[in-house]
mmCIF file of C-alpha atoms in Angstrom:
data_model
loop_
_atom_site.group_PDB
_atom_site.id
_atom_site.type_symbol
_atom_site.label_atom_id
_atom_site.label_comp_id
_atom_site.label_asym_id
_atom_site.label_seq_id
_atom_site.Cartn_x
_atom_site.Cartn_y
_atom_site.Cartn_z
ATOM 1 C CA MET W 697 0.000 0.000 0.000
ATOM 2 C CA ALA W 698 1.261 3.375 -0.905
ATOM 3 C CA LYS W 699 2.106 5.568 2.031
ATOM 4 C CA VAL W 700 1.448 9.284 2.043
ATOM 5 C CA ARG W 701 4.022 11.798 3.120
ATOM 6 C CA GLY W 702 3.209 15.427 3.584
ATOM 7 C CA ALA W 703 4.908 18.667 4.421
ATOM 8 C CA ILE W 704 3.798 22.176 5.233
ATOM 9 C CA VAL W 705 5.396 25.482 4.398
ATOM 10 C CA VAL W 706 4.598 28.339 6.759
ATOM 11 C CA ASP W 707 4.781 31.960 5.690
ATOM 12 C CA VAL W 708 6.687 32.871 8.848
ATOM 13 C CA GLU W 709 6.328 36.638 8.486
ATOM 14 C CA LYS W 710 2.528 36.414 8.173
ATOM 15 C CA CYS W 711 1.988 33.804 10.890
ATOM 16 C CA LYS W 712 0.540 35.361 14.047
ATOM 17 C CA GLY W 713 1.169 32.361 16.277
ATOM 18 C CA CYS W 714 -2.487 31.898 17.250
ATOM 19 C CA GLY W 715 -1.927 28.148 17.548
ATOM 20 C CA VAL W 716 -5.327 27.185 16.104
ATOM 21 C CA CYS W 717 -3.530 24.744 13.784
ATOM 22 C CA ILE W 718 -1.953 22.781 16.656
ATOM 23 C CA PRO W 719 -5.007 20.977 18.175
ATOM 24 C CA VAL W 720 -6.477 20.151 14.736
ATOM 25 C CA CYS W 721 -3.384 18.238 13.575
ATOM 26 C CA PRO W 722 -4.218 14.525 13.918
ATOM 27 C CA THR W 723 -0.561 13.460 14.047
ATOM 28 C CA ASP W 724 0.800 16.250 16.300
ATOM 29 C CA VAL W 725 3.197 17.608 13.709
ATOM 30 C CA ILE W 726 2.947 21.310 14.483
ATOM 31 C CA LEU W 727 4.290 23.338 17.390
ATOM 32 C CA LEU W 728 4.958 27.013 17.986
ATOM 33 C CA ALA W 729 8.587 28.011 17.572
ATOM 34 C CA LYS W 730 10.603 29.550 20.383
ATOM 35 C CA ASP W 731 11.750 32.245 17.961
ATOM 36 C CA VAL W 732 9.619 35.154 16.867
ATOM 37 C CA ASN W 733 9.135 36.807 13.511
ATOM 38 C CA SER W 734 9.801 40.489 12.859
ATOM 39 C CA LYS W 735 6.442 41.407 14.397
ATOM 40 C CA GLY W 736 7.186 39.515 17.595
ATOM 41 C CA TYR W 737 4.793 36.632 16.979
ATOM 42 C CA THR W 738 5.891 33.068 17.644
ATOM 43 C CA TYR W 739 5.210 31.164 14.440
ATOM 44 C CA CYS W 740 4.196 27.573 13.829
ATOM 45 C CA TYR W 741 6.591 25.004 12.341
ATOM 46 C CA MET W 742 6.850 21.264 11.748
ATOM 47 C CA GLU W 743 8.295 19.789 14.929
ATOM 48 C CA ASN W 744 7.685 16.258 13.762
ATOM 49 C CA PRO W 745 7.851 16.346 9.926
ATOM 50 C CA GLU W 746 7.896 12.556 9.400
ATOM 51 C CA ALA W 747 4.351 12.274 10.803
ATOM 52 C CA CYS W 748 2.699 14.742 8.407
ATOM 53 C CA ILE W 749 0.013 13.079 6.281
ATOM 54 C CA ALA W 750 -0.957 16.190 4.280
ATOM 55 C CA CYS W 751 -4.535 16.160 5.576
ATOM 56 C CA THR W 752 -4.634 19.989 5.121
ATOM 57 C CA ASN W 753 -6.496 20.450 8.425
ATOM 58 C CA CYS W 754 -4.005 23.057 9.636
ATOM 59 C CA ALA W 755 -4.158 25.037 6.399
ATOM 60 C CA ILE W 756 -7.963 24.987 6.317
ATOM 61 C CA VAL W 757 -8.393 26.408 9.832
ATOM 62 C CA CYS W 758 -5.528 28.897 9.550
ATOM 63 C CA PRO W 759 -7.261 32.301 9.658
ATOM 64 C CA ASP W 760 -4.359 34.008 7.956
ATOM 65 C CA GLY W 761 -3.877 31.419 5.209
ATOM 66 C CA VAL W 762 -0.155 31.164 5.894
ATOM 67 C CA ILE W 763 0.133 27.376 5.490
ATOM 68 C CA SER W 764 0.709 25.619 2.157
ATOM 69 C CA VAL W 765 0.494 21.827 2.097
ATOM 70 C CA TYR W 766 2.471 19.430 -0.126
ATOM 71 C CA LYS W 767 1.771 15.742 -0.553
ATOM 72 C CA ILE W 768 3.468 12.773 -2.208
ATOM 73 C CA LYS W 769 2.820 9.043 -2.335
ATOM 74 C CA VAL W 770 5.706 6.824 -1.343
ATOM 75 C CA ALA W 771 5.839 3.200 -2.428
ATOM 76 C CA GLY W 772 6.047 0.580 0.276
ATOM 77 C CA MET P 584 13.095 11.096 2.443
ATOM 78 C CA ASP P 585 14.015 14.730 2.692
ATOM 79 C CA ILE P 586 11.364 17.395 3.187
ATOM 80 C CA LYS P 587 12.799 19.221 0.176
ATOM 81 C CA ASP P 588 11.702 16.313 -2.036
ATOM 82 C CA ILE P 589 8.114 16.794 -0.894
ATOM 83 C CA ILE P 590 8.008 20.575 -1.146
ATOM 84 C CA LYS P 591 7.821 20.929 -4.925
ATOM 85 C CA PRO P 592 5.224 22.879 -6.926
ATOM 86 C CA GLU P 593 3.767 19.700 -8.479
ATOM 87 C CA ASN P 594 3.028 18.266 -5.006
ATOM 88 C CA LEU P 595 1.083 21.285 -3.770
ATOM 89 C CA VAL P 596 -2.355 20.277 -2.454
ATOM 90 C CA TYR P 597 -3.461 23.384 -0.581
ATOM 91 C CA THR P 598 -2.447 27.009 -0.477
ATOM 92 C CA LYS P 599 -4.176 30.332 0.075
ATOM 93 C CA THR P 600 -6.548 31.193 -2.761
ATOM 94 C CA LYS P 601 -5.473 33.801 -5.297
ATOM 95 C CA ASN P 602 -8.745 35.598 -4.571
ATOM 96 C CA MET P 603 -7.165 36.819 -1.352
ATOM 97 C CA THR P 604 -4.569 39.579 -1.643
ATOM 98 C CA ASP P 605 -1.070 39.212 -0.219
ATOM 99 C CA LYS P 606 -1.699 41.806 2.485
ATOM 100 C CA VAL P 607 -1.367 40.695 6.100
ATOM 101 C CA LEU P 608 -4.879 40.458 7.584
ATOM 102 C CA SER P 609 -5.593 43.168 10.142
ATOM 103 C CA TYR P 610 -7.460 40.760 12.420
ATOM 104 C CA CYS P 611 -6.194 39.583 15.798
ATOM 105 C CA PRO P 612 -4.365 36.242 15.870
ATOM 106 C CA GLY P 613 -6.838 33.359 15.702
ATOM 107 C CA CYS P 614 -9.847 35.451 14.647
ATOM 108 C CA GLY P 615 -12.437 33.528 12.638
ATOM 109 C CA HIS P 616 -12.834 36.417 10.194
ATOM 110 C CA GLY P 617 -9.739 35.310 8.259
ATOM 111 C CA THR P 618 -11.081 31.794 7.793
ATOM 112 C CA ALA P 619 -14.479 33.154 6.755
ATOM 113 C CA HIS P 620 -12.752 35.413 4.200
ATOM 114 C CA ASN P 621 -10.728 32.490 2.861
ATOM 115 C CA ILE P 622 -13.665 30.140 2.344
ATOM 116 C CA THR P 623 -15.816 32.836 0.750
ATOM 117 C CA MET P 624 -13.081 33.601 -1.734
ATOM 118 C CA GLU P 625 -12.473 29.890 -2.360
ATOM 119 C CA VAL P 626 -16.149 29.449 -3.234
ATOM 120 C CA LEU P 627 -15.933 32.257 -5.820
ATOM 121 C CA GLU P 628 -12.830 30.639 -7.284
ATOM 122 C CA ASP P 629 -14.436 27.179 -7.377
ATOM 123 C CA MET P 630 -17.542 28.541 -9.081
ATOM 124 C CA GLY P 631 -15.465 30.603 -11.533
ATOM 125 C CA ILE P 632 -17.360 33.804 -10.693
ATOM 126 C CA THR P 633 -14.474 35.828 -9.255
ATOM 127 C CA HIS P 634 -14.645 38.485 -11.967
ATOM 128 C CA ASN P 635 -18.409 38.620 -11.860
ATOM 129 C CA THR P 636 -18.884 39.202 -8.144
ATOM 130 C CA ILE P 637 -19.249 42.403 -6.157
ATOM 131 C CA GLY P 638 -18.850 42.302 -2.394
ATOM 132 C CA VAL P 639 -20.098 44.895 0.053
ATOM 133 C CA ALA P 640 -17.838 45.492 3.048
ATOM 134 C CA PRO P 641 -19.348 46.653 6.342
ATOM 135 C CA VAL P 642 -18.129 48.757 9.230
ATOM 136 C CA GLY P 643 -16.521 46.913 12.103
ATOM 137 C CA CYS P 644 -13.516 44.610 12.277
ATOM 138 C CA SER P 645 -14.152 43.511 8.700
ATOM 139 C CA VAL P 646 -14.281 47.102 7.413
ATOM 140 C CA LEU P 647 -11.031 46.459 5.560
ATOM 141 C CA ALA P 648 -12.376 43.339 3.816
ATOM 142 C CA TYR P 649 -11.917 45.157 0.500
ATOM 143 C CA GLU P 650 -8.172 45.221 1.177
ATOM 144 C CA PHE P 651 -8.031 41.450 1.533
ATOM 145 C CA MET P 652 -10.628 40.147 -0.907
ATOM 146 C CA ASN P 653 -9.131 40.453 -4.369
ATOM 147 C CA ILE P 654 -12.484 41.155 -6.052
ATOM 148 C CA ASP P 655 -14.660 44.186 -6.738
ATOM 149 C CA MET P 656 -15.802 45.595 -3.412
ATOM 150 C CA GLN P 657 -17.927 48.491 -2.257
ATOM 151 C CA GLN P 658 -17.783 50.006 1.204
ATOM 152 C CA ALA P 659 -21.144 50.775 2.802
ATOM 153 C CA ALA P 660 -22.071 53.064 5.684
ATOM 154 C CA HIS P 661 -22.460 51.346 9.056
ATOM 155 C CA GLY P 662 -25.158 48.678 8.809
ATOM 156 C CA ARG P 663 -26.235 49.712 5.312
ATOM 157 C CA ALA P 664 -24.565 46.889 3.393
ATOM 158 C CA PRO P 665 -27.856 45.094 2.482
ATOM 159 C CA ALA P 666 -29.281 48.382 1.147
ATOM 160 C CA VAL P 667 -26.153 49.034 -0.953
ATOM 161 C CA ALA P 668 -26.166 45.406 -2.150
ATOM 162 C CA THR P 669 -29.824 45.803 -3.138
ATOM 163 C CA GLY P 670 -28.900 48.783 -5.314
ATOM 164 C CA ILE P 671 -25.964 47.019 -6.946
ATOM 165 C CA LYS P 672 -27.976 43.865 -7.646
ATOM 166 C CA ARG P 673 -30.880 45.802 -9.170
ATOM 167 C CA VAL P 674 -28.593 47.805 -11.440
ATOM 168 C CA TRP P 675 -26.497 44.765 -12.362
ATOM 169 C CA PRO P 676 -28.770 41.735 -12.021
ATOM 170 C CA GLU P 677 -26.250 39.508 -13.822
ATOM 171 C CA LYS P 678 -23.557 40.124 -11.167
ATOM 172 C CA TYR P 679 -23.200 38.081 -8.006
ATOM 173 C CA VAL P 680 -23.582 40.364 -4.992
ATOM 174 C CA PHE P 681 -22.840 39.540 -1.390
ATOM 175 C CA THR P 682 -22.486 41.425 1.878
ATOM 176 C CA TYR P 683 -20.042 40.447 4.593
ATOM 177 C CA GLN P 684 -21.105 41.781 7.978
ATOM 178 C CA GLY P 685 -20.416 41.372 11.659
ATOM 179 C CA ASP P 686 -23.019 41.237 14.406
ATOM 180 C CA GLY P 687 -22.668 44.878 15.448
ATOM 181 C CA ASP P 688 -23.151 45.945 11.840
ATOM 182 C CA LEU P 689 -25.904 43.535 10.837
ATOM 183 C CA ALA P 690 -27.871 43.009 14.057
ATOM 184 C CA ALA P 691 -27.522 46.398 15.772
ATOM 185 C CA ILE P 692 -27.225 49.464 13.582
ATOM 186 C CA GLY P 693 -28.144 47.594 10.411
ATOM 187 C CA GLY P 694 -31.041 45.618 11.881
ATOM 188 C CA ASN P 695 -33.565 47.624 9.907
ATOM 189 C CA GLU P 696 -31.762 47.345 6.549
ATOM 190 C CA THR P 697 -31.212 43.634 7.073
ATOM 191 C CA LEU P 698 -34.837 42.903 7.927
ATOM 192 C CA HIS P 699 -36.196 44.855 4.992
ATOM 193 C CA ALA P 700 -33.709 43.514 2.440
ATOM 194 C CA CYS P 701 -34.626 40.008 3.643
ATOM 195 C CA ASN P 702 -38.325 40.809 3.584
ATOM 196 C CA ARG P 703 -38.069 42.077 0.003
ATOM 197 C CA GLY P 704 -36.294 38.848 -0.868
ATOM 198 C CA GLU P 705 -33.444 40.574 -2.649
ATOM 199 C CA ASN P 706 -31.450 38.101 -4.679
ATOM 200 C CA ILE P 707 -28.213 38.556 -2.709
ATOM 201 C CA VAL P 708 -26.053 36.572 -0.299
ATOM 202 C CA ILE P 709 -25.562 37.838 3.258
ATOM 203 C CA ILE P 710 -22.632 36.445 5.226
ATOM 204 C CA PHE P 711 -23.064 37.259 8.904
ATOM 205 C CA VAL P 712 -20.116 36.738 11.236
ATOM 206 C CA ASN P 713 -21.426 36.566 14.807
ATOM 207 C CA ASN P 714 -18.946 36.782 17.655
ATOM 208 C CA GLY P 715 -21.279 38.241 20.262
ATOM 209 C CA ILE P 716 -19.340 41.451 20.800
ATOM 210 C CA TYR P 717 -18.210 44.689 19.171
ATOM 211 C CA GLY P 718 -14.616 43.715 18.456
ATOM 212 C CA MET P 719 -13.155 46.708 16.675
ATOM 213 C CA THR P 720 -14.328 49.423 19.052
ATOM 214 C CA GLY P 721 -13.056 47.697 22.172
ATOM 215 C CA GLY P 722 -15.304 44.833 23.165
ATOM 216 C CA GLN P 723 -18.620 46.549 23.899
ATOM 217 C CA MET P 724 -21.875 44.637 24.324
ATOM 218 C CA ALA P 725 -23.606 43.760 21.051
ATOM 219 C CA PRO P 726 -27.225 42.619 20.571
ATOM 220 C CA THR P 727 -25.880 39.075 20.271
ATOM 221 C CA THR P 728 -23.870 39.168 23.515
ATOM 222 C CA LEU P 729 -24.831 36.202 25.687
ATOM 223 C CA GLN P 730 -26.616 36.488 29.020
ATOM 224 C CA GLY P 731 -24.164 37.134 31.834
ATOM 225 C CA MET P 732 -21.294 37.789 29.427
ATOM 226 C CA GLN P 733 -18.928 40.503 30.587
ATOM 227 C CA THR P 734 -18.009 43.191 28.105
ATOM 228 C CA SER P 735 -16.618 46.679 28.520
ATOM 229 C CA THR P 736 -20.147 48.131 28.571
ATOM 230 C CA SER P 737 -21.658 45.302 30.650
ATOM 231 C CA PRO P 738 -18.885 44.819 33.220
ATOM 232 C CA TYR P 739 -21.180 42.857 35.564
ATOM 233 C CA GLY P 740 -22.452 40.652 32.747
ATOM 234 C CA ARG P 741 -25.418 41.121 30.431
ATOM 235 C CA GLU P 742 -28.574 41.390 32.475
ATOM 236 C CA ILE P 743 -31.734 40.307 30.638
ATOM 237 C CA GLU P 744 -34.084 42.605 32.654
ATOM 238 C CA THR P 745 -32.349 45.786 31.568
ATOM 239 C CA MET P 746 -30.452 44.822 28.422
ATOM 240 C CA GLY P 747 -32.741 42.320 26.740
ATOM 241 C CA SER P 748 -31.996 38.835 25.482
ATOM 242 C CA PRO P 749 -29.326 37.995 22.900
ATOM 243 C CA LEU P 750 -30.825 38.593 19.487
ATOM 244 C CA LYS P 751 -31.183 35.516 17.287
ATOM 245 C CA MET P 752 -31.045 37.431 14.038
ATOM 246 C CA THR P 753 -30.839 34.299 11.911
ATOM 247 C CA GLU P 754 -33.986 32.701 13.350
ATOM 248 C CA LEU P 755 -35.747 36.057 13.055
ATOM 249 C CA ILE P 756 -35.113 36.557 9.358
ATOM 250 C CA ALA P 757 -35.796 32.883 8.595
ATOM 251 C CA GLN P 758 -39.495 33.674 9.203
ATOM 252 C CA LEU P 759 -39.614 36.068 6.248
ATOM 253 C CA PRO P 760 -41.058 34.677 3.012
ATOM 254 C CA GLY P 761 -38.460 36.322 0.729
ATOM 255 C CA VAL P 762 -35.639 34.396 2.322
ATOM 256 C CA HIS P 763 -34.801 31.137 0.576
ATOM 257 C CA PHE P 764 -31.897 29.635 2.520
ATOM 258 C CA VAL P 765 -30.815 30.288 6.108
ATOM 259 C CA THR P 766 -28.076 28.413 7.892
ATOM 260 C CA ARG P 767 -25.752 28.777 10.858
ATOM 261 C CA GLN P 768 -22.182 27.517 10.662
ATOM 262 C CA ALA P 769 -18.809 27.905 12.390
ATOM 263 C CA VAL P 770 -15.158 27.906 11.339
ATOM 264 C CA HIS P 771 -13.297 26.618 14.414
ATOM 265 C CA THR P 772 -12.477 23.089 13.195
ATOM 266 C CA PRO P 773 -11.615 21.681 9.749
ATOM 267 C CA GLY P 774 -14.977 19.883 9.600
ATOM 268 C CA ALA P 775 -16.878 23.043 10.486
ATOM 269 C CA VAL P 776 -14.911 25.038 7.898
ATOM 270 C CA ARG P 777 -15.767 22.493 5.187
ATOM 271 C CA LYS P 778 -19.458 22.615 6.126
ATOM 272 C CA ALA P 779 -19.447 26.416 6.202
ATOM 273 C CA LYS P 780 -17.802 26.497 2.785
ATOM 274 C CA LYS P 781 -20.468 24.161 1.436
ATOM 275 C CA ALA P 782 -23.178 26.418 2.881
ATOM 276 C CA ILE P 783 -21.646 29.516 1.267
ATOM 277 C CA ARG P 784 -21.409 27.637 -2.024
ATOM 278 C CA LYS P 785 -25.092 26.737 -1.738
ATOM 279 C CA ALA P 786 -25.926 30.378 -1.013
ATOM 280 C CA PHE P 787 -24.204 31.525 -4.210
ATOM 281 C CA GLU P 788 -25.880 28.719 -6.189
ATOM 282 C CA ILE P 789 -29.246 30.041 -4.959
ATOM 283 C CA GLN P 790 -28.315 33.485 -6.190
ATOM 284 C CA LYS P 791 -27.331 31.966 -9.533
ATOM 285 C CA GLU P 792 -30.769 30.355 -9.806
ATOM 286 C CA LYS P 793 -32.432 33.657 -8.719
ATOM 287 C CA LYS P 794 -34.397 31.956 -5.963
ATOM 288 C CA GLY P 795 -34.134 34.680 -3.337
ATOM 289 C CA LEU P 796 -32.002 35.757 -0.450
ATOM 290 C CA ALA P 797 -29.496 33.383 1.114
ATOM 291 C CA PHE P 798 -28.278 34.077 4.631
ATOM 292 C CA VAL P 799 -25.241 32.347 6.152
ATOM 293 C CA GLU P 800 -24.410 33.027 9.792
ATOM 294 C CA ILE P 801 -20.917 32.080 10.927
ATOM 295 C CA VAL P 802 -20.540 31.875 14.697
ATOM 296 C CA SER P 803 -17.007 32.992 15.387
ATOM 297 C CA ASN P 804 -14.674 33.819 18.228
ATOM 298 C CA CYS P 805 -13.364 37.166 19.399
ATOM 299 C CA ASN P 806 -10.424 36.172 21.535
ATOM 300 C CA SER P 807 -9.326 39.768 22.167
ATOM 301 C CA GLY P 808 -12.814 40.921 23.134
ATOM 302 C CA TRP P 809 -13.461 37.816 25.206
ATOM 303 C CA LYS P 810 -9.971 38.144 26.780
ATOM 304 C CA MET P 811 -8.874 34.586 26.006
ATOM 305 C CA THR P 812 -6.237 32.840 23.926
ATOM 306 C CA PRO P 813 -7.427 31.824 20.441
ATOM 307 C CA VAL P 814 -7.645 28.124 21.311
ATOM 308 C CA GLU P 815 -9.433 28.844 24.629
ATOM 309 C CA SER P 816 -11.892 31.134 22.882
ATOM 310 C CA ASN P 817 -12.802 28.384 20.407
ATOM 311 C CA ILE P 818 -13.518 26.028 23.322
ATOM 312 C CA TRP P 819 -15.546 28.745 25.095
ATOM 313 C CA MET P 820 -17.466 29.312 21.874
ATOM 314 C CA VAL P 821 -18.416 25.625 21.624
ATOM 315 C CA ASP P 822 -19.446 25.508 25.308
ATOM 316 C CA ASN P 823 -21.337 28.802 25.507
ATOM 317 C CA MET P 824 -22.231 30.160 22.064
ATOM 318 C CA PHE P 825 -23.350 26.913 20.421
ATOM 319 C CA PRO P 826 -26.106 26.056 22.966
ATOM 320 C CA TYR P 827 -27.725 29.457 22.318
ATOM 321 C CA PHE P 828 -26.809 29.658 18.626
ATOM 322 C CA PRO P 829 -27.160 26.026 17.493
ATOM 323 C CA MET P 830 -25.422 24.906 14.304
ATOM 324 C CA GLY P 831 -27.272 23.731 11.225
ATOM 325 C CA ASP P 832 -29.722 24.747 8.518
ATOM 326 C CA ILE P 833 -32.755 26.742 9.629
ATOM 327 C CA LYS P 834 -34.485 27.239 6.292
ATOM 328 C CA VAL P 835 -33.868 25.182 3.156
ATOM 329 C CA ASP P 836 -35.620 25.723 -0.204
ATOM 330 C CA GLY P 837 -37.864 28.349 1.372
ATOM 331 C CA LYS P 838 -39.141 25.984 4.086
ATOM 332 C CA LEU P 839 -38.310 26.145 7.777
ATOM 333 C CA VAL P 840 -36.556 22.984 8.927
ATOM 334 C CA LYS P 841 -36.126 24.010 12.580
#
């Protein structure tokens, strides 16, 4: 069965660190960074990239639309 | 496998719609307005009516909607969006016209315009974002503020005897014969966002078929006004707003279902 791997790209400068994406991730991929962007917001990032399944939940609930989702199928 | 092998243009499955501009949204972190903007614009893109749609922006937090929605927009005076939309739709009946309003705009100062536009059955879409508070002006009590809810103008909580009950605008206008489709949705979880998007799509389809007015309420959070974190405010919304403002369709195909 083909396995799905996903990845997200966060527009760090536009992320406001609201954290709404964190509880909706079914595989606990996302966390807020310890760093801040130029506006002083902590931004979200992939803490656990191997677990991402590209479900797009985080991107759909993101109020600021800062998350883009990529998906590939891996054999095996 | 390296992340760089996944992040390639051909593997992209979701990104912000081109119908939204690149400007940073002026809303507070975690505000449901951004999500409501996104899904509305996605619906226009999906239906291929981006260049044929005129939006009417209100006064309130979403006053700058015309900066973020990359479509033709018109700013209306406070509460007057349904009246302006009526004019636009009557002059240009082939255009899709929608208003995007908050609860202070639609239920308080614009209550009259909303009721009469709905009663006339204007062939427009009204998107009503209800967060139970005046967000932009500093968290004052709105008609939709819940009983006992503390705001800057009801510091001891809303008292029904002196301040009245929270106004269920959506149920109220569902009684009017000109209104074809009335629903209440939310945008706090992926499932809710998908349902809300479907409802907005249905609303625009109704306008396409010239069946009458379609009204979509989106119950949203106001974490700054409610003085909570975004995630806490979503939980508070589910626990407190949803029992009073229950989710689901209220009127479908011109018939009350609730």
